[in-house]
PDB file of C-alpha atoms in Angstrom:
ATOM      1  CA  UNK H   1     -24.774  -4.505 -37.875  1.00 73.00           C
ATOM      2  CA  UNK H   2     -27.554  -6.907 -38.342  1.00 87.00           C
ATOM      3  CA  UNK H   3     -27.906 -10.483 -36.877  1.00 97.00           C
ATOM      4  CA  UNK H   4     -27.077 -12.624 -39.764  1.00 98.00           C
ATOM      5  CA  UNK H   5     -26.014 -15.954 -39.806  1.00 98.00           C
ATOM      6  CA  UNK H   6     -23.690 -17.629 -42.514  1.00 97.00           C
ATOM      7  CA  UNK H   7     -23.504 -21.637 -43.679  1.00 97.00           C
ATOM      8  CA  UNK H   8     -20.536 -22.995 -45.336  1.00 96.00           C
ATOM      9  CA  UNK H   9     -18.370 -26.319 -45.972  1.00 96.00           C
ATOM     10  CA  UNK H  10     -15.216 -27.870 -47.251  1.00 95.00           C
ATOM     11  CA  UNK H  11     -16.913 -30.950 -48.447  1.00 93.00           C
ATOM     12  CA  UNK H  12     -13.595 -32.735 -49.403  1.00 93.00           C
ATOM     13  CA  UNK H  13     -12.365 -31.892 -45.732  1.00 95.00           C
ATOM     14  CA  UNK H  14     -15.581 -32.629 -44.654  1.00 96.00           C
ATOM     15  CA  UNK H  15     -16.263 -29.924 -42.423  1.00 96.00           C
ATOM     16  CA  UNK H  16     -18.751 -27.288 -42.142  1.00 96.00           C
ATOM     17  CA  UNK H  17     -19.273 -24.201 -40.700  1.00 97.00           C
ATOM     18  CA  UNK H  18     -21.623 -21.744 -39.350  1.00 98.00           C
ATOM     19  CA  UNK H  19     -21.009 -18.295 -37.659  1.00 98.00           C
ATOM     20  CA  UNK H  20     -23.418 -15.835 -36.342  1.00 98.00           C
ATOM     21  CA  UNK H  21     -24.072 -12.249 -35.092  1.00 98.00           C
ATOM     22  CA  UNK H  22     -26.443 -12.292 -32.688  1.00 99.00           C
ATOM     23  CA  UNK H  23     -25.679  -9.007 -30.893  1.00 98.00           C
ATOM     24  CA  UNK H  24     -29.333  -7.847 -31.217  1.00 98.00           C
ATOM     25  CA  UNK H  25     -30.831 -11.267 -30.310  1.00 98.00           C
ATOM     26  CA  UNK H  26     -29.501 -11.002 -26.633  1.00 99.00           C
ATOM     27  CA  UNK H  27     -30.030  -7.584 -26.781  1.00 98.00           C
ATOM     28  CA  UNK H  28     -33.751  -7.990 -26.865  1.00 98.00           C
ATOM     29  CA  UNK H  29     -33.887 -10.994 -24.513  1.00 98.00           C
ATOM     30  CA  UNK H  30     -31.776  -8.892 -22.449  1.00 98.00           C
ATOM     31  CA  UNK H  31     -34.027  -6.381 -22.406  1.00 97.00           C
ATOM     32  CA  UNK H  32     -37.435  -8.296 -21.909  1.00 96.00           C
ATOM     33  CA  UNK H  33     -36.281 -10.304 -18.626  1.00 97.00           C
ATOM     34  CA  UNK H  34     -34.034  -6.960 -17.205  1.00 97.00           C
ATOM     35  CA  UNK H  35     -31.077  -9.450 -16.918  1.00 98.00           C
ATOM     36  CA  UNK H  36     -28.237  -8.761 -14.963  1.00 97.00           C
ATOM     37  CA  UNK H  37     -24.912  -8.836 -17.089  1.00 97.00           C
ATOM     38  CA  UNK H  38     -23.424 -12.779 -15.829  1.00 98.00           C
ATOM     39  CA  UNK H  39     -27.120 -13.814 -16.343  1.00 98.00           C
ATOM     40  CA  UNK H  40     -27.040 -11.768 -19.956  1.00 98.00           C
ATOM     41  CA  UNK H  41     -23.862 -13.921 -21.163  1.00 98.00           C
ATOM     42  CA  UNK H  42     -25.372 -17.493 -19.722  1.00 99.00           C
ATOM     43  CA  UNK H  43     -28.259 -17.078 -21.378  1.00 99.00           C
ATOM     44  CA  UNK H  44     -27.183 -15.101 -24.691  1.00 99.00           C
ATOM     45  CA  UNK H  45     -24.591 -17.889 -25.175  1.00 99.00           C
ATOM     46  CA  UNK H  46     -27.196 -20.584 -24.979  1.00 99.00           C
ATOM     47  CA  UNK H  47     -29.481 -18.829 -27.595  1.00 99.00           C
ATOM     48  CA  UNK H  48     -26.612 -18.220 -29.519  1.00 99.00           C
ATOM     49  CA  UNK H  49     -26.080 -21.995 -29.818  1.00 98.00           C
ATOM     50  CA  UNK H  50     -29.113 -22.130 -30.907  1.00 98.00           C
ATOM     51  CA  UNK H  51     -29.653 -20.051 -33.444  1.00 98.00           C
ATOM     52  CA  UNK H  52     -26.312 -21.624 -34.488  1.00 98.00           C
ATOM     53  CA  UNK H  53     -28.238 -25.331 -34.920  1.00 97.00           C
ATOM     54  CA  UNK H  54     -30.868 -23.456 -36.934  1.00 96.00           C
ATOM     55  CA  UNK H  55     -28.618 -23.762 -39.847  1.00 94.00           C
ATOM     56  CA  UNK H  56     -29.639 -27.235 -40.151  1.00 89.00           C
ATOM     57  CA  UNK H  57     -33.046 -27.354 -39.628  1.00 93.00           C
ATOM     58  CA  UNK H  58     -35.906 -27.365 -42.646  1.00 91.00           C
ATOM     59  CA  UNK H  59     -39.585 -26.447 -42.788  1.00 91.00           C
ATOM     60  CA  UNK H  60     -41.506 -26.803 -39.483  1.00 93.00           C
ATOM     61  CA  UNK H  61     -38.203 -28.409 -37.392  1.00 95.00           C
ATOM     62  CA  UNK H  62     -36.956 -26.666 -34.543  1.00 96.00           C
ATOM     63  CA  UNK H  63     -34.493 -26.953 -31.626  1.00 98.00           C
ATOM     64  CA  UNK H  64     -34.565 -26.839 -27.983  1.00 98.00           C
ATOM     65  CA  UNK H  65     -31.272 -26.464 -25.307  1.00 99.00           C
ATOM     66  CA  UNK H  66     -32.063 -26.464 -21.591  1.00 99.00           C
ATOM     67  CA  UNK H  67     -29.789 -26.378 -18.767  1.00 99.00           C
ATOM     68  CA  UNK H  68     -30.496 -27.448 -15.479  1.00 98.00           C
ATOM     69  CA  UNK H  69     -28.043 -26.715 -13.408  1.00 98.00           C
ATOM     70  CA  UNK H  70     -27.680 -26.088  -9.375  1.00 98.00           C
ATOM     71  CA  UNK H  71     -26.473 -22.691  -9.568  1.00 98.00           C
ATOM     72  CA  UNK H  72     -27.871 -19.681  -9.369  1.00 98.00           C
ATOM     73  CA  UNK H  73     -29.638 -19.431 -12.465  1.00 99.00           C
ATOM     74  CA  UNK H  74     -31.463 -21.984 -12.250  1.00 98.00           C
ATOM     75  CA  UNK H  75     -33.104 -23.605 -15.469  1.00 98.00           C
ATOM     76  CA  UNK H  76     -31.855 -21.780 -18.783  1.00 99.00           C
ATOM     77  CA  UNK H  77     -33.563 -22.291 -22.122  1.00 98.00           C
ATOM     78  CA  UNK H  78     -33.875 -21.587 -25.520  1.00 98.00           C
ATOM     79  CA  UNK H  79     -34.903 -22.528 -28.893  1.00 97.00           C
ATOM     80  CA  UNK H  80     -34.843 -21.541 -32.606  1.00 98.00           C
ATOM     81  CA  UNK H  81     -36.442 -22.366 -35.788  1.00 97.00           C
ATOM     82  CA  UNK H  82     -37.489 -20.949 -39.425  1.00 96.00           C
ATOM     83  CA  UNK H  83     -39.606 -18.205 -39.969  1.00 95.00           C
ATOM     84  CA  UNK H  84     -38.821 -18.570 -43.654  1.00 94.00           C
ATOM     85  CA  UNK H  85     -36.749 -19.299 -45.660  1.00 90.00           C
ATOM     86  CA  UNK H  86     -34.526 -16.377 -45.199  1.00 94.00           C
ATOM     87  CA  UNK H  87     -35.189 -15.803 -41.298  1.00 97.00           C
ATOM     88  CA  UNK H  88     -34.543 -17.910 -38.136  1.00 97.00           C
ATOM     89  CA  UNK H  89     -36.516 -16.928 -34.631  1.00 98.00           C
ATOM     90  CA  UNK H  90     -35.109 -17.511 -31.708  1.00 98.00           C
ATOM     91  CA  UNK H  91     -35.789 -16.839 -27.913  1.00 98.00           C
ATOM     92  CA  UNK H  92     -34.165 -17.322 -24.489  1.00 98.00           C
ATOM     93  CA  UNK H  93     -34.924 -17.609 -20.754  1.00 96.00           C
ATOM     94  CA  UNK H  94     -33.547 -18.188 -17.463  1.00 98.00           C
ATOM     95  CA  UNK H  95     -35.273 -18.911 -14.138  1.00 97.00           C
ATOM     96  CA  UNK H  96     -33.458 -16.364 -12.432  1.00 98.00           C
ATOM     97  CA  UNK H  97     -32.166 -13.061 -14.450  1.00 97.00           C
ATOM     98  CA  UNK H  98     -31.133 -11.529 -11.221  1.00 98.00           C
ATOM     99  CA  UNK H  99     -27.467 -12.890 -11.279  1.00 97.00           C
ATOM    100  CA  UNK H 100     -24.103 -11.298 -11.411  1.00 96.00           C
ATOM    101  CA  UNK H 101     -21.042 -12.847 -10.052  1.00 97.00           C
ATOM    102  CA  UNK H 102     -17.636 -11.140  -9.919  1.00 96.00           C
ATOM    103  CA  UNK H 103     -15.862 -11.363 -12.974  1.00 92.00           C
ATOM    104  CA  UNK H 104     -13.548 -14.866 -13.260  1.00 90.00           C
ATOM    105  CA  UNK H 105      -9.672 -14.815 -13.370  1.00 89.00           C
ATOM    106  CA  UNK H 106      -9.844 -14.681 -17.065  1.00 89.00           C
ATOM    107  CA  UNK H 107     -11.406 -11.619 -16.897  1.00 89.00           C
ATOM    108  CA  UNK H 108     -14.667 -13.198 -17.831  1.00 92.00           C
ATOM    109  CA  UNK H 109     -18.001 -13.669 -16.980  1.00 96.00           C
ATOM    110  CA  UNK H 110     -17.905 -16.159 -14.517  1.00 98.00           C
ATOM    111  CA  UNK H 111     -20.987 -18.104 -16.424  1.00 98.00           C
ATOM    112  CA  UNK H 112     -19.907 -21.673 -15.166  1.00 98.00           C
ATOM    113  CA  UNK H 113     -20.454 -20.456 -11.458  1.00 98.00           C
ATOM    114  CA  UNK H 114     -23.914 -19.255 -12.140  1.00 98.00           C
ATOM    115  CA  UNK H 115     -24.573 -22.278 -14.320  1.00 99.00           C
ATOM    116  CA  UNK H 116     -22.910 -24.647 -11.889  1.00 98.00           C
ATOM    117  CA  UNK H 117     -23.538 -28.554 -12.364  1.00 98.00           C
ATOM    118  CA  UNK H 118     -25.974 -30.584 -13.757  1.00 98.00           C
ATOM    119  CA  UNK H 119     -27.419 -31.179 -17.801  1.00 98.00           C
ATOM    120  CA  UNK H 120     -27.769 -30.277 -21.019  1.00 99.00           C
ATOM    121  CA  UNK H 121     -30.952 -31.260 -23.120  1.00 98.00           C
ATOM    122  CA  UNK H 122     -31.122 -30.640 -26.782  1.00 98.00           C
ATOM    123  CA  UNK H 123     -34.439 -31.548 -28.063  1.00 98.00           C
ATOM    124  CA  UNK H 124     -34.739 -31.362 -32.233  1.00 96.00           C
ATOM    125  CA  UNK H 125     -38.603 -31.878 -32.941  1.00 93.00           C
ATOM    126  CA  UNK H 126     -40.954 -30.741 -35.615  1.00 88.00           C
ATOM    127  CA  UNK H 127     -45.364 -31.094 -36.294  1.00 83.00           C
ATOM    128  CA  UNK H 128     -44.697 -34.553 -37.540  1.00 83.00           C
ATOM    129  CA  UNK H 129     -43.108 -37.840 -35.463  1.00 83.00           C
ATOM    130  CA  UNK H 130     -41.305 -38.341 -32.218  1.00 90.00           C
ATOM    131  CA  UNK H 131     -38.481 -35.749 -31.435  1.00 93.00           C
ATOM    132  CA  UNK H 132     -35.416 -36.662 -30.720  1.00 93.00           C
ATOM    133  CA  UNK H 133     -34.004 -36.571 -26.999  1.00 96.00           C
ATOM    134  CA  UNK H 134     -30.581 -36.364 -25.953  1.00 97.00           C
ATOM    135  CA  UNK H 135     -29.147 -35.406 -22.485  1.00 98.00           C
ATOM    136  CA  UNK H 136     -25.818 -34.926 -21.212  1.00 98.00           C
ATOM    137  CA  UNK H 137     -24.341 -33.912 -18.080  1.00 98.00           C
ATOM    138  CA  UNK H 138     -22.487 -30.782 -18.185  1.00 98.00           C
ATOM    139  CA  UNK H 139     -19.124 -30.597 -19.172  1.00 98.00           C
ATOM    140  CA  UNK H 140     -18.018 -27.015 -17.305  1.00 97.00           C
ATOM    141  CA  UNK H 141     -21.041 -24.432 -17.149  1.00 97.00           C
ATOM    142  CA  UNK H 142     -19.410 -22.906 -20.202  1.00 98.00           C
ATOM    143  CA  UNK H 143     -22.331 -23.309 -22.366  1.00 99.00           C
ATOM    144  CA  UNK H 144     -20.024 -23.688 -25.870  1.00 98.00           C
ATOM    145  CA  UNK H 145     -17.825 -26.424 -24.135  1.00 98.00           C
ATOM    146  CA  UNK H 146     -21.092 -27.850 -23.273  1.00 98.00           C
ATOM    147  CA  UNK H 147     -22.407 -27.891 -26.654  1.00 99.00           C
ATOM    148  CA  UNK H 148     -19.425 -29.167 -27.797  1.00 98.00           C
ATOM    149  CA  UNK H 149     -19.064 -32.289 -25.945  1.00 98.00           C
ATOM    150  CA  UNK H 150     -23.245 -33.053 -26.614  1.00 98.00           C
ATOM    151  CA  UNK H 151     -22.268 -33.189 -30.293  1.00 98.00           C
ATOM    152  CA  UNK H 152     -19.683 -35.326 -29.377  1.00 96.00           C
ATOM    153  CA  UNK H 153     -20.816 -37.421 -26.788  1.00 96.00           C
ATOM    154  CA  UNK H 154     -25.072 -38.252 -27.810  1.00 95.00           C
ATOM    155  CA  UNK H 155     -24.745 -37.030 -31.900  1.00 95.00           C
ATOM    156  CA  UNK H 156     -21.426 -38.589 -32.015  1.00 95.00           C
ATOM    157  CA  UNK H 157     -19.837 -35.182 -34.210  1.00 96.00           C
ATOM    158  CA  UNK H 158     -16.508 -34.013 -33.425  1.00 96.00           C
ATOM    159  CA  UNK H 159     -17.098 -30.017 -33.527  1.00 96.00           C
ATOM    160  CA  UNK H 160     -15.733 -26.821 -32.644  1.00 97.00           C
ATOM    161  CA  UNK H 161     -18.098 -24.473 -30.850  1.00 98.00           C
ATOM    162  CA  UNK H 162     -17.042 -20.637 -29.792  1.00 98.00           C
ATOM    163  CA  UNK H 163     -19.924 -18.415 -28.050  1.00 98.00           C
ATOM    164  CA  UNK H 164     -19.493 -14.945 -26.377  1.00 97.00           C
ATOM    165  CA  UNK H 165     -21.489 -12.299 -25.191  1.00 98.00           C
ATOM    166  CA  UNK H 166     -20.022  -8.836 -23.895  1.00 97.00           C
ATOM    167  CA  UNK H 167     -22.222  -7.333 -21.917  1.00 95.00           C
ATOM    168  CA  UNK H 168     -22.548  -4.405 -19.466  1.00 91.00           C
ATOM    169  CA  UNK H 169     -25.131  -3.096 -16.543  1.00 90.00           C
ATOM    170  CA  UNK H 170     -26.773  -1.106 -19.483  1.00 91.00           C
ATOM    171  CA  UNK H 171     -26.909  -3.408 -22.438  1.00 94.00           C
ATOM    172  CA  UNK H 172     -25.395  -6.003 -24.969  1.00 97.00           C
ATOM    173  CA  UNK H 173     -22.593  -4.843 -27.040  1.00 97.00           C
ATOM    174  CA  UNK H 174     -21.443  -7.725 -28.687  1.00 98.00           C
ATOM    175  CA  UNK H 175     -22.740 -11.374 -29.006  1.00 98.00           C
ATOM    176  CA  UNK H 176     -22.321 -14.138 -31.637  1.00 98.00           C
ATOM    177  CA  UNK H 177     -20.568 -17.669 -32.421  1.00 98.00           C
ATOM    178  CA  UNK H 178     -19.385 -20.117 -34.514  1.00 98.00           C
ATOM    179  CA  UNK H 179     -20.360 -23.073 -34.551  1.00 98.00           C
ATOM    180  CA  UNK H 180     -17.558 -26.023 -36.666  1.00 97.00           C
ATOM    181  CA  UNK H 181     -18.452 -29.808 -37.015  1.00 96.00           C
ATOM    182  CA  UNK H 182     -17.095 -32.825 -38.880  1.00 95.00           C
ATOM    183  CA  UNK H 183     -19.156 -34.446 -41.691  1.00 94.00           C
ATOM    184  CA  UNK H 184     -18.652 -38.214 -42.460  1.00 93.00           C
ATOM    185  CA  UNK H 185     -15.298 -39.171 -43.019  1.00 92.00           C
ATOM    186  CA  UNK H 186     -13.777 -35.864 -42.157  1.00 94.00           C
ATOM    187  CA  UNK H 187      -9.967 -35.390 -42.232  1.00 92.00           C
ATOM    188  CA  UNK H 188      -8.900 -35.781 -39.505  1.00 91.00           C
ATOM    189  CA  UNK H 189      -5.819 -33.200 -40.165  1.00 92.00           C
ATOM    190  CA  UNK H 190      -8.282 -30.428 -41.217  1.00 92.00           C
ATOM    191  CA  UNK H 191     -10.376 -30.868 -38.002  1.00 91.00           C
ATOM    192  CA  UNK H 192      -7.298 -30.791 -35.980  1.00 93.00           C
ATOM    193  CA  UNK H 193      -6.291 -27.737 -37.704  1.00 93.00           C
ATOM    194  CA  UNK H 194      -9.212 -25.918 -36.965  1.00 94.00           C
ATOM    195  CA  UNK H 195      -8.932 -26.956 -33.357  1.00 94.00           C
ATOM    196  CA  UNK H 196      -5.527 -25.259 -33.448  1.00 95.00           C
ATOM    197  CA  UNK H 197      -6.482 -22.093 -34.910  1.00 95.00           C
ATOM    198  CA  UNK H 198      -9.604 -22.237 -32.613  1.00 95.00           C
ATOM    199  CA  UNK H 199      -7.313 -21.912 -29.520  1.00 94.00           C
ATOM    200  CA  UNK H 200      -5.283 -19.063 -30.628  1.00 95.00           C
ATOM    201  CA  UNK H 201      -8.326 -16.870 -32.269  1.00 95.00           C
ATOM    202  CA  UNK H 202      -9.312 -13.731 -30.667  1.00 96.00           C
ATOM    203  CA  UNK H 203     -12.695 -13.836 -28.270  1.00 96.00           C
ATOM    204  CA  UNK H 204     -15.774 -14.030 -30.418  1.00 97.00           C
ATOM    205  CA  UNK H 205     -16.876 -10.882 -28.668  1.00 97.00           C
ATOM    206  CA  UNK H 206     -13.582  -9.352 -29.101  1.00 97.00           C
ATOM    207  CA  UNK H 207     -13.875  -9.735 -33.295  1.00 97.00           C
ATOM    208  CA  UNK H 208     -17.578  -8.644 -33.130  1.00 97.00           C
ATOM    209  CA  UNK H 209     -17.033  -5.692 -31.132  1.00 96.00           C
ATOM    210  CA  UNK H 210     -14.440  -4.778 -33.811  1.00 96.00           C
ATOM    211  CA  UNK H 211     -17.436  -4.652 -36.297  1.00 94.00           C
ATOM    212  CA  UNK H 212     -16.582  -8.459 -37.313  1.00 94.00           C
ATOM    213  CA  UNK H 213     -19.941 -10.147 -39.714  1.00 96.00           C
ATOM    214  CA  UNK H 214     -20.904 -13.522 -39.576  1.00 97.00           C
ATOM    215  CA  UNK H 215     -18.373 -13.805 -42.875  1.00 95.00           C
ATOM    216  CA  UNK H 216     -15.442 -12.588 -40.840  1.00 96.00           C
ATOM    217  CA  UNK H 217     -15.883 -14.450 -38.022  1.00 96.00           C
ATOM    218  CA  UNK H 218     -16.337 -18.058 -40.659  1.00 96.00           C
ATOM    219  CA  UNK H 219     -12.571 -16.973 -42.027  1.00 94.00           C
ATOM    220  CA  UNK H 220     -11.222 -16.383 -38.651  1.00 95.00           C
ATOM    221  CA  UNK H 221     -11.565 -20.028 -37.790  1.00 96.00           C
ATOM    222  CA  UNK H 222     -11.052 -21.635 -41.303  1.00 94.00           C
ATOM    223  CA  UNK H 223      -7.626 -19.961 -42.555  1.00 92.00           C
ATOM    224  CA  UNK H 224      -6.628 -21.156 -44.889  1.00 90.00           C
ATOM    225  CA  UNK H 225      -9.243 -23.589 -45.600  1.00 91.00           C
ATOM    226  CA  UNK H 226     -11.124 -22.476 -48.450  1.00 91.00           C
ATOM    227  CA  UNK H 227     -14.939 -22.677 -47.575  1.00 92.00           C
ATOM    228  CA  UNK H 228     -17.661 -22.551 -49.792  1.00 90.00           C
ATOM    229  CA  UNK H 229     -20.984 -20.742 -48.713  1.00 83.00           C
ATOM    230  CA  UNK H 230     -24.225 -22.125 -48.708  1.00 83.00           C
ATOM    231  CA  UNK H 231     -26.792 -19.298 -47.237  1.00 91.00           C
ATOM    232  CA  UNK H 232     -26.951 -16.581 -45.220  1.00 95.00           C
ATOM    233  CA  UNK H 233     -30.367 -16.131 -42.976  1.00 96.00           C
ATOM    234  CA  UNK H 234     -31.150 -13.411 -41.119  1.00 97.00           C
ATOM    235  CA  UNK H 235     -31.988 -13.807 -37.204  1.00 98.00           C
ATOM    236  CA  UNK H 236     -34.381 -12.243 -34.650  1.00 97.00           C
ATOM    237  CA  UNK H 237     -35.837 -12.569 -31.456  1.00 98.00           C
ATOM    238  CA  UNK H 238     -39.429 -14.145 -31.889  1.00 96.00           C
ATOM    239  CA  UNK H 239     -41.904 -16.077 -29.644  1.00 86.00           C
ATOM    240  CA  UNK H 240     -43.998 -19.371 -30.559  1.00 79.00           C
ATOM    241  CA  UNK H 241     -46.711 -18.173 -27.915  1.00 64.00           C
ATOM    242  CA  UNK H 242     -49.892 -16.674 -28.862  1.00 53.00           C
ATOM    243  CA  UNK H 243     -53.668 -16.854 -27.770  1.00 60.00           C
ATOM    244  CA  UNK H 244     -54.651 -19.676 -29.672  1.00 59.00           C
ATOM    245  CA  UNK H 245     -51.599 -22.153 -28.276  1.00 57.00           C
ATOM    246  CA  UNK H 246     -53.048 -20.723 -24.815  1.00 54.00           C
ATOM    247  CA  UNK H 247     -56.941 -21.350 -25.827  1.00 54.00           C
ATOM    248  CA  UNK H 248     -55.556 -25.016 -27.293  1.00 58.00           C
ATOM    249  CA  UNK H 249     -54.267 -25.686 -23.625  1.00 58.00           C
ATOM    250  CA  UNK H 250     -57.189 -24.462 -21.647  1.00 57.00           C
ATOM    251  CA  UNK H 251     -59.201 -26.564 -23.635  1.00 60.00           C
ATOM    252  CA  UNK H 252     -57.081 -29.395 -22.716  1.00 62.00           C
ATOM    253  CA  UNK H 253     -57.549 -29.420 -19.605  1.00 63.00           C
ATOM    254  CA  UNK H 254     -61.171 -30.350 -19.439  1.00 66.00           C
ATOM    255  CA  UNK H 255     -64.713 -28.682 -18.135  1.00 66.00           C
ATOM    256  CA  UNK H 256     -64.484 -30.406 -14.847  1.00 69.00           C
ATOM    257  CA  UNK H 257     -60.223 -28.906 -14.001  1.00 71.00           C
ATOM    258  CA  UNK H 258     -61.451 -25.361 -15.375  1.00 63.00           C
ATOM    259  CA  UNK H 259     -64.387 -25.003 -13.121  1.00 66.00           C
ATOM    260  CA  UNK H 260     -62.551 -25.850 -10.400  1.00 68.00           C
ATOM    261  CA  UNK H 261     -60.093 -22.968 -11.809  1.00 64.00           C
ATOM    262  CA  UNK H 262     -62.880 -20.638 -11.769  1.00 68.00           C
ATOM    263  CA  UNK H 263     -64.115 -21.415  -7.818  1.00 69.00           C
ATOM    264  CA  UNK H 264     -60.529 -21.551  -6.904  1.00 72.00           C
ATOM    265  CA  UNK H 265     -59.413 -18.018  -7.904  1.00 69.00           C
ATOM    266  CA  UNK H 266     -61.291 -14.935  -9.646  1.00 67.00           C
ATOM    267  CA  UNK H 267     -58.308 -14.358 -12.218  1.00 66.00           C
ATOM    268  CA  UNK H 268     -55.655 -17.004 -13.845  1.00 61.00           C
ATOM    269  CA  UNK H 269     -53.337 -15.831 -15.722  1.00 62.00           C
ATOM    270  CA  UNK H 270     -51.016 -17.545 -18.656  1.00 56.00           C
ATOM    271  CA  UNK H 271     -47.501 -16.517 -18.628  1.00 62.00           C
ATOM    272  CA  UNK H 272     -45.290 -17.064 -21.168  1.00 61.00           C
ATOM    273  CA  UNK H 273     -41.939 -17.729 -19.720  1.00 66.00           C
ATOM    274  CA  UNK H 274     -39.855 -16.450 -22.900  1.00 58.00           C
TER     275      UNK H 274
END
């Protein structure tokens, strides 16, 4: 099943939705950093957050989550943003892929153990003006919980936000979310409905590894609450690096700083950390 993400509201509840599959996304970051499977969730939930927050973004805008926490992952980030019109990129890294605790007494991923304390940065920017900052400390290590209580706490949105990732020693096989905020004068009844159904709904990665699309997982969580969809995007792993961005920096940093690159080392290398 393709990565697909799906948009809809209830604009006289005032809510809106979005759900995603992002089973191949995490997959491929997966793959490029040779993550180990607690590692795999942390940071497949965090880019599954944000290619959740793509939903709202237009043109050239894109968003940025980074957790820096004192466990043993270290920093995690990642980002999305709009290919086209019909696509959304996103990408995902962690400072130390090498992690994988025993599972937690849930019989999960013990993510907030890896994660351990510290922030959560969400940085919305775009080619134009200042981007916007906000920082919170972290709520659990949960990553969705996380999420949750930044839209709460520095956007000031009550939301919903579910994330899993099911993962194994030889790959990703299941990963997606769904993502559930209030728009200006919400009801408050509807919102607390959702919260309800929320807390008795199956694990994301339970639904998606029972073949569950982005539309499936959206009904799940409304019910009875009739939504009405906006658009469906596709998403994918991509990468904002290329030579030029690398040439742009070099240049940058002045004749005198890259000499003394030159007489300090015979090779330097650019890495791109994604």
């Amino acid at each position: 099943m393709p990565d697909t993400l799906l948009a809809a509201s209830n604009l006289d509840a005032g809510i809106s939705v979005v759900a995603a599959i992002t089973t191949d996304l995490v997959g491929e970051i997966r793959d490029r950093h040779d993550l180990w499977p607690t590692a795999t969730a942390a940071v497949g939930r965090l880019a599954t957050g944000a290619a959740l927050f793509s939903a709202g973004l237009k043109g050239n805008e894109r968003v940025s989550l980074q957790i820096a926490g004192d466990g043993p992952l270290g920093t995690l980030a990642a980002d999305a943003w709009l290919l086209d019109e019909r696509t959304a990129g996103a990408r995902g890294y962690t400072s130390n892929g090498s992690v994988d605790l025993p599972i937690d007494e849930r019989g999960k991923f013990n993510v907030a153990g890896a994660v351990g304390a510290g922030s959560l940065q969400v940085t919305r920017s775009s080619d134009v003006g200042q981007p916007y900052v906000g920082v919170v400390p972290l709520h659990c290590g949960e990553i969705a919980e996380d999420i949750a209580v930044y839209l709460s706490q520095s956007e000031q949105i009550p939301s919903i936000v579910a994330l899993g990732v099911l993962a194994n020693p030889t790959g990703v096989v299941a990963a997606g979310g769904i993502l559930a905020r209030a728009l200006p004068g919400a009801d408050e009844a509807a919102l607390a409905t959702l919260e309800a159904r929320a807390a008795r709904m199956p694990p994301v990665t339970q639904l998606v590894a029972e073949r569950a699309d982005a539309g499936a997982l959206l009904c799940e969580l409304a019910g009875d609450l009739e939504m009405r969809s906006h658009h469906t995007i596709d998403i994918r792993f991509a990468c904002r690096c290329n030579r030029a961005k690398v040439e742009a920096v070099l240049r940058g940093l002045g004749r005198n700083e890259l000499v003394a690159l030159t007489r300090e080392r015979d090779r330097t290398e650019a890495v791109c950390e994604y």
